[in-house]
């Protein structure tokens, strides 16, 4: 079943009234119309009067055999009677499930629920238990215990980052959004060599200032080689700048939060995550925050080095540093020569202390979630 078809079924199933008629009420209505007693129905169906009474009260289920008898005796179709029964039993089960969920509604306080609603990730519904149901469905888990195993515990492994462990629910909500977005993408199978070649094409995209132009190209280039690229705002409490996750043996996810805002940070985050995919296998998820080393400092340094040297070749950078005075125009000319954004060159120089943090920042492009660009 495709995700599109599944979403359609989910939409059709969204109507869940607080009440549903007992199937026996429909039987009783027909008996009244025809002037029949319960004893009359018992005689016509070969049921006992006790069983008929249980059917009318909803205490006895309408089985396939019963549905066929009702079809012959009262009319309509067996499918009609079975559907009434299924709807009724689902309603009872749903009410019991909501009662059970109501005992764990404190979980909602852990989630960045207001942002999840604002970003359109989950629906805002009445009642805490029903909201629990919506959030569990968003995460694709049956209960809070399953959520803690699938999402909270992996994030809690990042003990090196106080930021990540402070509000793991916010981080997991953001990461889950990436997983769900990837489900709707048409991805090829992962191809390492093709991905490395695609990175050279993506590197050229850094010179494009408009996200409306470079974002679809970035997504398409990566989708062809089995990698879903998802750009989503981070909810409150989620300090992550980027993430890498293997969705399967042949599909991967690179997720960016645009938390850094400027082009140098966005593109460095992307190539940093690409470095994780190429260098660190399929063992785990990588969650990266600005200014922290993550779970494995050595692997983070390797990903940093990969991004740094792919964006600006070491030989080119060495030639730039050979100049005694590096000015704004020199940075522009150098960036044009090596075919990357000037902001990326400036960010590198600032990070390594060759230029002050307040100098030449007009070279950087600042992104907004409205897909507009502005000078910093």
mmCIF file of C-alpha atoms in Angstrom:
data_model
loop_
_atom_site.group_PDB
_atom_site.id
_atom_site.type_symbol
_atom_site.label_atom_id
_atom_site.label_comp_id
_atom_site.label_asym_id
_atom_site.label_seq_id
_atom_site.Cartn_x
_atom_site.Cartn_y
_atom_site.Cartn_z
ATOM 1 C CA UNK A 1 0.000 0.000 0.000
ATOM 2 C CA UNK A 2 1.480 3.343 -0.997
ATOM 3 C CA UNK A 3 1.799 6.177 1.494
ATOM 4 C CA UNK A 4 -0.656 8.254 -0.567
ATOM 5 C CA UNK A 5 -3.315 5.551 -0.331
ATOM 6 C CA UNK A 6 -2.588 5.101 3.360
ATOM 7 C CA UNK A 7 -2.995 8.845 3.960
ATOM 8 C CA UNK A 8 -6.356 8.674 2.141
ATOM 9 C CA UNK A 9 -7.571 5.883 4.404
ATOM 10 C CA UNK A 10 -6.356 7.835 7.451
ATOM 11 C CA UNK A 11 -8.382 10.855 6.283
ATOM 12 C CA UNK A 12 -11.503 8.748 5.826
ATOM 13 C CA UNK A 13 -10.965 7.274 9.293
ATOM 14 C CA UNK A 14 -10.559 10.652 10.977
ATOM 15 C CA UNK A 15 -14.299 10.876 11.636
ATOM 16 C CA UNK A 16 -14.588 9.218 15.041
ATOM 17 C CA UNK A 17 -17.786 10.375 16.824
ATOM 18 C CA UNK A 18 -18.080 10.227 20.598
ATOM 19 C CA UNK A 19 -21.070 7.915 20.218
ATOM 20 C CA UNK A 20 -22.131 5.107 17.934
ATOM 21 C CA UNK A 21 -25.413 3.206 17.746
ATOM 22 C CA UNK A 22 -25.608 -0.320 19.075
ATOM 23 C CA UNK A 23 -26.355 -2.554 16.048
ATOM 24 C CA UNK A 24 -29.255 -3.985 18.000
ATOM 25 C CA UNK A 25 -31.019 -0.622 17.798
ATOM 26 C CA UNK A 26 -31.317 -1.034 14.033
ATOM 27 C CA UNK A 27 -32.700 -4.515 14.534
ATOM 28 C CA UNK A 28 -35.203 -3.212 17.088
ATOM 29 C CA UNK A 29 -36.325 -0.438 14.715
ATOM 30 C CA UNK A 30 -37.056 -2.980 11.986
ATOM 31 C CA UNK A 31 -38.940 -5.190 14.403
ATOM 32 C CA UNK A 32 -41.096 -2.218 15.436
ATOM 33 C CA UNK A 33 -41.777 -1.282 11.789
ATOM 34 C CA UNK A 34 -42.986 -4.792 11.067
ATOM 35 C CA UNK A 35 -44.809 -5.283 14.336
ATOM 36 C CA UNK A 36 -42.645 -8.232 15.284
ATOM 37 C CA UNK A 37 -41.655 -9.256 18.766
ATOM 38 C CA UNK A 38 -38.291 -10.556 19.838
ATOM 39 C CA UNK A 39 -39.891 -13.982 19.974
ATOM 40 C CA UNK A 40 -40.950 -13.602 16.333
ATOM 41 C CA UNK A 41 -37.368 -12.818 15.331
ATOM 42 C CA UNK A 42 -36.115 -15.762 17.360
ATOM 43 C CA UNK A 43 -38.473 -18.092 15.516
ATOM 44 C CA UNK A 44 -37.498 -16.720 12.077
ATOM 45 C CA UNK A 45 -33.757 -16.903 12.750
ATOM 46 C CA UNK A 46 -33.724 -20.107 14.808
ATOM 47 C CA UNK A 47 -32.078 -18.165 17.654
ATOM 48 C CA UNK A 48 -33.198 -18.416 21.250
ATOM 49 C CA UNK A 49 -35.107 -15.432 22.606
ATOM 50 C CA UNK A 50 -32.262 -14.930 25.069
ATOM 51 C CA UNK A 51 -29.760 -14.644 22.210
ATOM 52 C CA UNK A 52 -32.025 -12.183 20.368
ATOM 53 C CA UNK A 53 -32.261 -10.102 23.534
ATOM 54 C CA UNK A 54 -28.445 -10.093 23.830
ATOM 55 C CA UNK A 55 -28.147 -9.028 20.179
ATOM 56 C CA UNK A 56 -30.468 -6.086 20.699
ATOM 57 C CA UNK A 57 -28.496 -4.925 23.746
ATOM 58 C CA UNK A 58 -25.176 -5.284 21.983
ATOM 59 C CA UNK A 59 -24.000 -7.964 24.384
ATOM 60 C CA UNK A 60 -23.795 -10.598 21.665
ATOM 61 C CA UNK A 61 -21.788 -9.863 18.503
ATOM 62 C CA UNK A 62 -23.158 -10.040 15.001
ATOM 63 C CA UNK A 63 -21.117 -12.841 13.489
ATOM 64 C CA UNK A 64 -20.903 -13.734 9.825
ATOM 65 C CA UNK A 65 -23.546 -16.411 10.345
ATOM 66 C CA UNK A 66 -25.829 -13.967 12.172
ATOM 67 C CA UNK A 67 -25.344 -11.320 9.459
ATOM 68 C CA UNK A 68 -26.403 -13.773 6.764
ATOM 69 C CA UNK A 69 -29.512 -14.708 8.728
ATOM 70 C CA UNK A 70 -30.412 -11.042 9.293
ATOM 71 C CA UNK A 71 -29.957 -10.426 5.573
ATOM 72 C CA UNK A 72 -32.532 -13.132 4.785
ATOM 73 C CA UNK A 73 -34.960 -12.215 7.560
ATOM 74 C CA UNK A 74 -34.745 -8.391 7.868
ATOM 75 C CA UNK A 75 -33.230 -7.371 4.553
ATOM 76 C CA UNK A 76 -30.230 -5.194 3.641
ATOM 77 C CA UNK A 77 -26.980 -7.134 3.218
ATOM 78 C CA UNK A 78 -24.713 -9.176 5.425
ATOM 79 C CA UNK A 79 -22.022 -6.585 4.767
ATOM 80 C CA UNK A 80 -24.306 -3.882 6.169
ATOM 81 C CA UNK A 81 -24.848 -5.789 9.408
ATOM 82 C CA UNK A 82 -21.182 -6.692 9.744
ATOM 83 C CA UNK A 83 -20.163 -3.065 9.162
ATOM 84 C CA UNK A 84 -22.536 -1.920 11.924
ATOM 85 C CA UNK A 85 -20.984 -4.479 14.236
ATOM 86 C CA UNK A 86 -17.425 -3.545 13.294
ATOM 87 C CA UNK A 87 -18.082 0.167 13.849
ATOM 88 C CA UNK A 88 -19.638 -0.534 17.227
ATOM 89 C CA UNK A 89 -16.813 -2.787 18.411
ATOM 90 C CA UNK A 90 -14.206 -0.310 17.159
ATOM 91 C CA UNK A 91 -15.980 2.446 19.084
ATOM 92 C CA UNK A 92 -15.920 0.408 22.286
ATOM 93 C CA UNK A 93 -12.253 -0.443 21.811
ATOM 94 C CA UNK A 94 -11.397 3.188 21.054
ATOM 95 C CA UNK A 95 -13.152 4.385 24.201
ATOM 96 C CA UNK A 96 -11.266 1.848 26.283
ATOM 97 C CA UNK A 97 -8.004 2.885 24.659
ATOM 98 C CA UNK A 98 -8.709 6.550 25.380
ATOM 99 C CA UNK A 99 -9.394 5.704 29.019
ATOM 100 C CA UNK A 100 -6.024 3.980 29.198
ATOM 101 C CA UNK A 101 -4.278 6.894 27.478
ATOM 102 C CA UNK A 102 -5.877 9.339 29.903
ATOM 103 C CA UNK A 103 -3.653 7.893 32.626
ATOM 104 C CA UNK A 104 -0.515 9.053 30.784
ATOM 105 C CA UNK A 105 -1.423 12.539 29.591
ATOM 106 C CA UNK A 106 1.537 14.052 31.447
ATOM 107 C CA UNK A 107 3.548 12.914 28.415
ATOM 108 C CA UNK A 108 2.017 15.758 26.442
ATOM 109 C CA UNK A 109 3.893 18.199 28.682
ATOM 110 C CA UNK A 110 7.188 16.721 27.474
ATOM 111 C CA UNK A 111 6.363 17.381 23.823
ATOM 112 C CA UNK A 112 6.712 20.737 22.028
ATOM 113 C CA UNK A 113 3.014 20.401 21.265
ATOM 114 C CA UNK A 114 2.311 24.034 20.410
ATOM 115 C CA UNK A 115 5.048 24.034 17.766
ATOM 116 C CA UNK A 116 4.014 20.609 16.471
ATOM 117 C CA UNK A 117 0.540 22.015 15.889
ATOM 118 C CA UNK A 118 1.837 25.300 14.458
ATOM 119 C CA UNK A 119 4.106 23.494 11.994
ATOM 120 C CA UNK A 120 1.231 21.228 10.918
ATOM 121 C CA UNK A 121 2.807 18.053 12.233
ATOM 122 C CA UNK A 122 -0.193 17.055 14.361
ATOM 123 C CA UNK A 123 -3.799 18.185 14.627
ATOM 124 C CA UNK A 124 -5.041 20.114 17.633
ATOM 125 C CA UNK A 125 -7.976 18.170 19.060
ATOM 126 C CA UNK A 126 -10.206 18.432 22.100
ATOM 127 C CA UNK A 127 -9.386 16.302 25.092
ATOM 128 C CA UNK A 128 -5.979 15.266 26.355
ATOM 129 C CA UNK A 129 -6.553 11.580 25.702
ATOM 130 C CA UNK A 130 -7.505 12.244 22.083
ATOM 131 C CA UNK A 131 -4.474 14.512 21.729
ATOM 132 C CA UNK A 132 -2.374 11.652 23.069
ATOM 133 C CA UNK A 133 -3.804 9.462 20.320
ATOM 134 C CA UNK A 134 -2.863 12.014 17.646
ATOM 135 C CA UNK A 135 0.692 12.383 18.957
ATOM 136 C CA UNK A 136 1.249 8.645 19.236
ATOM 137 C CA UNK A 137 0.023 8.252 15.661
ATOM 138 C CA UNK A 138 2.485 10.976 14.604
ATOM 139 C CA UNK A 139 5.354 9.013 16.118
ATOM 140 C CA UNK A 140 4.047 5.709 14.799
ATOM 141 C CA UNK A 141 4.020 4.008 18.206
ATOM 142 C CA UNK A 142 1.241 2.361 20.178
ATOM 143 C CA UNK A 143 1.942 3.836 23.591
ATOM 144 C CA UNK A 144 4.293 6.021 25.606
ATOM 145 C CA UNK A 145 6.467 3.069 26.626
ATOM 146 C CA UNK A 146 7.100 2.267 22.968
ATOM 147 C CA UNK A 147 7.918 5.940 22.299
ATOM 148 C CA UNK A 148 10.490 5.972 25.078
ATOM 149 C CA UNK A 149 12.186 2.901 23.625
ATOM 150 C CA UNK A 150 12.069 4.037 19.991
ATOM 151 C CA UNK A 151 12.803 7.746 20.411
ATOM 152 C CA UNK A 152 13.657 8.981 23.901
ATOM 153 C CA UNK A 153 16.332 6.426 24.720
ATOM 154 C CA UNK A 154 18.385 6.952 21.513
ATOM 155 C CA UNK A 155 18.413 10.722 22.123
ATOM 156 C CA UNK A 156 19.303 10.192 25.774
ATOM 157 C CA UNK A 157 22.449 8.394 24.584
ATOM 158 C CA UNK A 158 23.866 11.810 23.717
ATOM 159 C CA UNK A 159 25.125 12.383 27.235
ATOM 160 C CA UNK A 160 27.938 14.541 25.892
ATOM 161 C CA UNK A 161 25.347 17.151 24.960
ATOM 162 C CA UNK A 162 23.455 18.718 27.826
ATOM 163 C CA UNK A 163 21.319 20.538 25.261
ATOM 164 C CA UNK A 164 20.072 17.333 23.658
ATOM 165 C CA UNK A 165 19.313 15.493 26.884
ATOM 166 C CA UNK A 166 17.483 18.458 28.391
ATOM 167 C CA UNK A 167 14.424 18.061 26.160
ATOM 168 C CA UNK A 168 14.735 14.785 24.212
ATOM 169 C CA UNK A 169 11.040 14.841 23.286
ATOM 170 C CA UNK A 170 11.528 18.002 21.240
ATOM 171 C CA UNK A 171 14.494 16.456 19.430
ATOM 172 C CA UNK A 172 12.592 13.240 18.735
ATOM 173 C CA UNK A 173 9.575 15.176 17.425
ATOM 174 C CA UNK A 174 11.793 17.005 14.931
ATOM 175 C CA UNK A 175 13.571 13.828 13.855
ATOM 176 C CA UNK A 176 10.267 12.020 13.399
ATOM 177 C CA UNK A 177 9.133 14.788 11.073
ATOM 178 C CA UNK A 178 12.101 13.951 8.880
ATOM 179 C CA UNK A 179 11.205 10.266 8.877
ATOM 180 C CA UNK A 180 7.626 11.013 7.862
ATOM 181 C CA UNK A 181 8.687 13.415 5.125
ATOM 182 C CA UNK A 182 11.084 10.796 3.755
ATOM 183 C CA UNK A 183 8.224 8.280 3.529
ATOM 184 C CA UNK A 184 6.554 10.496 0.924
ATOM 185 C CA UNK A 185 9.679 10.845 -1.222
ATOM 186 C CA UNK A 186 10.540 8.691 -4.198
ATOM 187 C CA UNK A 187 14.081 7.558 -3.426
ATOM 188 C CA UNK A 188 16.508 5.465 -5.394
ATOM 189 C CA UNK A 189 18.785 2.984 -3.672
ATOM 190 C CA UNK A 190 21.840 4.322 -1.909
ATOM 191 C CA UNK A 191 24.837 4.527 -4.220
ATOM 192 C CA UNK A 192 28.027 5.702 -2.527
ATOM 193 C CA UNK A 193 29.927 6.568 -5.712
ATOM 194 C CA UNK A 194 26.919 8.393 -7.186
ATOM 195 C CA UNK A 195 26.465 10.304 -3.917
ATOM 196 C CA UNK A 196 30.092 11.438 -3.965
ATOM 197 C CA UNK A 197 29.617 12.650 -7.537
ATOM 198 C CA UNK A 198 26.375 14.406 -6.586
ATOM 199 C CA UNK A 199 28.164 16.258 -3.804
ATOM 200 C CA UNK A 200 30.321 18.007 -6.391
ATOM 201 C CA UNK A 201 27.176 19.217 -8.142
ATOM 202 C CA UNK A 202 25.658 20.252 -4.816
ATOM 203 C CA UNK A 203 28.801 22.182 -3.953
ATOM 204 C CA UNK A 204 28.101 24.422 -6.955
ATOM 205 C CA UNK A 205 24.601 25.085 -5.599
ATOM 206 C CA UNK A 206 26.106 26.934 -2.640
ATOM 207 C CA UNK A 207 26.565 29.953 -4.916
ATOM 208 C CA UNK A 208 22.804 30.192 -5.475
ATOM 209 C CA UNK A 209 21.313 32.680 -3.039
ATOM 210 C CA UNK A 210 17.631 31.785 -3.346
ATOM 211 C CA UNK A 211 16.417 28.710 -1.382
ATOM 212 C CA UNK A 212 13.474 28.380 -3.781
ATOM 213 C CA UNK A 213 16.015 27.624 -6.490
ATOM 214 C CA UNK A 214 18.600 25.464 -4.754
ATOM 215 C CA UNK A 215 16.365 23.492 -2.351
ATOM 216 C CA UNK A 216 14.459 21.412 -4.952
ATOM 217 C CA UNK A 217 17.703 20.750 -6.830
ATOM 218 C CA UNK A 218 19.421 19.624 -3.641
ATOM 219 C CA UNK A 219 16.530 17.323 -2.752
ATOM 220 C CA UNK A 220 16.372 15.818 -6.261
ATOM 221 C CA UNK A 221 20.109 15.175 -6.540
ATOM 222 C CA UNK A 222 20.135 13.345 -3.225
ATOM 223 C CA UNK A 223 16.874 11.452 -3.802
ATOM 224 C CA UNK A 224 18.350 9.855 -6.913
ATOM 225 C CA UNK A 225 21.077 8.240 -4.809
ATOM 226 C CA UNK A 226 18.841 7.066 -1.972
ATOM 227 C CA UNK A 227 19.075 10.005 0.411
ATOM 228 C CA UNK A 228 16.097 12.016 1.610
ATOM 229 C CA UNK A 229 16.985 15.637 2.387
ATOM 230 C CA UNK A 230 14.465 17.317 4.672
ATOM 231 C CA UNK A 231 14.560 20.944 5.831
ATOM 232 C CA UNK A 232 12.258 21.574 8.766
ATOM 233 C CA UNK A 233 12.185 24.220 11.504
ATOM 234 C CA UNK A 234 13.227 23.001 14.919
ATOM 235 C CA UNK A 235 10.581 23.210 17.654
ATOM 236 C CA UNK A 236 11.270 24.867 20.970
ATOM 237 C CA UNK A 237 13.692 22.773 22.994
ATOM 238 C CA UNK A 238 15.384 21.202 19.958
ATOM 239 C CA UNK A 239 18.891 22.666 19.519
ATOM 240 C CA UNK A 240 19.800 20.381 16.607
ATOM 241 C CA UNK A 241 21.322 21.931 13.495
ATOM 242 C CA UNK A 242 21.421 18.706 11.485
ATOM 243 C CA UNK A 243 20.890 14.971 11.690
ATOM 244 C CA UNK A 244 21.806 11.833 9.800
ATOM 245 C CA UNK A 245 19.819 8.614 10.045
ATOM 246 C CA UNK A 246 19.746 5.399 8.054
ATOM 247 C CA UNK A 247 16.118 4.584 7.334
ATOM 248 C CA UNK A 248 17.012 1.167 5.919
ATOM 249 C CA UNK A 249 20.011 -0.578 4.395
ATOM 250 C CA UNK A 250 19.470 1.337 1.139
ATOM 251 C CA UNK A 251 17.798 4.592 2.234
ATOM 252 C CA UNK A 252 19.171 7.418 4.363
ATOM 253 C CA UNK A 253 18.003 10.749 5.768
ATOM 254 C CA UNK A 254 19.821 14.065 6.038
ATOM 255 C CA UNK A 255 17.821 16.588 8.025
ATOM 256 C CA UNK A 256 18.586 20.288 8.440
ATOM 257 C CA UNK A 257 16.898 22.716 10.817
ATOM 258 C CA UNK A 258 18.241 25.965 9.318
ATOM 259 C CA UNK A 259 18.980 26.909 12.915
ATOM 260 C CA UNK A 260 22.205 28.600 11.789
ATOM 261 C CA UNK A 261 20.238 30.879 9.407
ATOM 262 C CA UNK A 262 23.229 31.954 7.265
ATOM 263 C CA UNK A 263 24.480 30.176 4.161
ATOM 264 C CA UNK A 264 27.860 29.239 5.640
ATOM 265 C CA UNK A 265 26.201 27.374 8.516
ATOM 266 C CA UNK A 266 23.511 25.740 6.373
ATOM 267 C CA UNK A 267 25.927 24.344 3.812
ATOM 268 C CA UNK A 268 28.526 23.313 6.349
ATOM 269 C CA UNK A 269 25.795 21.431 8.243
ATOM 270 C CA UNK A 270 24.709 19.638 5.070
ATOM 271 C CA UNK A 271 28.221 18.540 4.085
ATOM 272 C CA UNK A 272 28.959 17.609 7.693
ATOM 273 C CA UNK A 273 25.968 15.219 7.643
ATOM 274 C CA UNK A 274 27.087 13.916 4.253
ATOM 275 C CA UNK A 275 30.446 13.152 5.857
ATOM 276 C CA UNK A 276 28.716 11.010 8.465
ATOM 277 C CA UNK A 277 26.986 8.987 5.741
ATOM 278 C CA UNK A 278 30.186 8.393 3.809
ATOM 279 C CA UNK A 279 32.563 7.810 6.697
ATOM 280 C CA UNK A 280 30.661 6.297 9.565
ATOM 281 C CA UNK A 281 28.591 3.474 8.157
ATOM 282 C CA UNK A 282 25.058 2.566 9.092
ATOM 283 C CA UNK A 283 25.415 1.957 12.795
ATOM 284 C CA UNK A 284 23.539 4.830 14.370
ATOM 285 C CA UNK A 285 21.821 8.180 14.140
ATOM 286 C CA UNK A 286 23.920 11.342 14.305
ATOM 287 C CA UNK A 287 22.426 14.428 15.925
ATOM 288 C CA UNK A 288 24.524 17.564 15.618
ATOM 289 C CA UNK A 289 24.210 20.815 17.535
ATOM 290 C CA UNK A 290 26.011 24.034 16.782
ATOM 291 C CA UNK A 291 29.180 24.321 18.853
ATOM 292 C CA UNK A 292 29.094 20.833 20.422
ATOM 293 C CA UNK A 293 30.930 17.623 19.608
ATOM 294 C CA UNK A 294 28.012 15.185 19.790
ATOM 295 C CA UNK A 295 28.212 11.595 20.990
ATOM 296 C CA UNK A 296 31.589 10.732 19.447
ATOM 297 C CA UNK A 297 33.975 13.720 19.237
ATOM 298 C CA UNK A 298 36.328 11.892 16.883
ATOM 299 C CA UNK A 299 33.586 11.126 14.373
ATOM 300 C CA UNK A 300 32.357 14.717 14.615
ATOM 301 C CA UNK A 301 35.862 15.978 13.851
ATOM 302 C CA UNK A 302 36.050 13.650 10.866
ATOM 303 C CA UNK A 303 32.708 14.930 9.556
ATOM 304 C CA UNK A 304 33.886 18.514 10.121
ATOM 305 C CA UNK A 305 37.073 17.859 8.183
ATOM 306 C CA UNK A 306 35.127 16.252 5.347
ATOM 307 C CA UNK A 307 32.828 19.277 5.013
ATOM 308 C CA UNK A 308 35.684 21.760 5.369
ATOM 309 C CA UNK A 309 37.919 20.188 2.740
ATOM 310 C CA UNK A 310 35.145 19.448 0.244
ATOM 311 C CA UNK A 311 33.847 23.002 0.327
ATOM 312 C CA UNK A 312 37.334 24.528 0.073
ATOM 313 C CA UNK A 313 40.188 22.337 -1.121
ATOM 314 C CA UNK A 314 43.179 22.485 1.267
ATOM 315 C CA UNK A 315 45.515 23.628 -1.531
ATOM 316 C CA UNK A 316 43.176 26.466 -2.489
ATOM 317 C CA UNK A 317 42.770 27.555 1.101
ATOM 318 C CA UNK A 318 46.508 27.514 1.672
ATOM 319 C CA UNK A 319 46.946 29.791 -1.355
ATOM 320 C CA UNK A 320 44.379 32.219 0.064
ATOM 321 C CA UNK A 321 46.100 32.371 3.432
ATOM 322 C CA UNK A 322 49.398 33.161 1.721
ATOM 323 C CA UNK A 323 48.171 36.724 1.254
ATOM 324 C CA UNK A 324 49.203 39.032 4.061
ATOM 325 C CA UNK A 325 45.940 40.962 3.975
ATOM 326 C CA UNK A 326 42.616 39.364 3.059
ATOM 327 C CA UNK A 327 39.914 41.866 2.164
ATOM 328 C CA UNK A 328 36.282 41.658 1.145
ATOM 329 C CA UNK A 329 36.925 41.821 -2.586
ATOM 330 C CA UNK A 330 39.600 39.171 -2.339
ATOM 331 C CA UNK A 331 37.107 36.863 -0.650
ATOM 332 C CA UNK A 332 34.561 37.501 -3.408
ATOM 333 C CA UNK A 333 37.113 36.824 -6.135
ATOM 334 C CA UNK A 334 38.406 33.687 -4.414
ATOM 335 C CA UNK A 335 34.891 32.331 -3.921
ATOM 336 C CA UNK A 336 34.076 32.948 -7.581
ATOM 337 C CA UNK A 337 37.293 31.223 -8.625
ATOM 338 C CA UNK A 338 36.579 28.041 -6.629
ATOM 339 C CA UNK A 339 32.808 28.217 -7.347
ATOM 340 C CA UNK A 340 31.381 28.416 -3.821
ATOM 341 C CA UNK A 341 29.421 31.076 -1.950
ATOM 342 C CA UNK A 342 31.504 33.964 -0.536
ATOM 343 C CA UNK A 343 29.774 33.469 2.810
ATOM 344 C CA UNK A 344 31.269 29.988 3.074
ATOM 345 C CA UNK A 345 34.785 31.342 2.598
ATOM 346 C CA UNK A 346 34.154 34.124 5.091
ATOM 347 C CA UNK A 347 32.700 31.733 7.649
ATOM 348 C CA UNK A 348 35.791 29.544 7.454
ATOM 349 C CA UNK A 349 38.121 32.511 7.863
ATOM 350 C CA UNK A 350 36.125 33.811 10.809
ATOM 351 C CA UNK A 351 35.965 30.427 12.505
ATOM 352 C CA UNK A 352 39.731 30.007 12.284
ATOM 353 C CA UNK A 353 40.382 33.524 13.546
ATOM 354 C CA UNK A 354 41.864 35.019 10.361
ATOM 355 C CA UNK A 355 39.034 37.581 10.196
ATOM 356 C CA UNK A 356 36.911 39.047 12.982
ATOM 357 C CA UNK A 357 33.357 37.843 13.493
ATOM 358 C CA UNK A 358 31.968 41.282 12.722
ATOM 359 C CA UNK A 359 33.862 41.812 9.482
ATOM 360 C CA UNK A 360 32.419 41.532 5.965
ATOM 361 C CA UNK A 361 29.207 39.838 7.108
ATOM 362 C CA UNK A 362 27.381 41.363 4.163
ATOM 363 C CA UNK A 363 28.943 38.506 2.192
ATOM 364 C CA UNK A 364 26.724 36.020 3.981
ATOM 365 C CA UNK A 365 23.168 35.273 2.883
ATOM 366 C CA UNK A 366 20.654 34.978 5.686
ATOM 367 C CA UNK A 367 17.714 32.644 5.110
ATOM 368 C CA UNK A 368 14.192 32.932 6.451
ATOM 369 C CA UNK A 369 11.514 30.251 6.584
ATOM 370 C CA UNK A 370 9.512 32.370 4.186
ATOM 371 C CA UNK A 371 12.116 31.407 1.556
ATOM 372 C CA UNK A 372 13.326 34.973 1.309
ATOM 373 C CA UNK A 373 16.951 36.037 1.486
ATOM 374 C CA UNK A 374 18.411 39.073 3.116
ATOM 375 C CA UNK A 375 21.833 40.427 3.800
ATOM 376 C CA UNK A 376 23.253 39.893 7.241
#
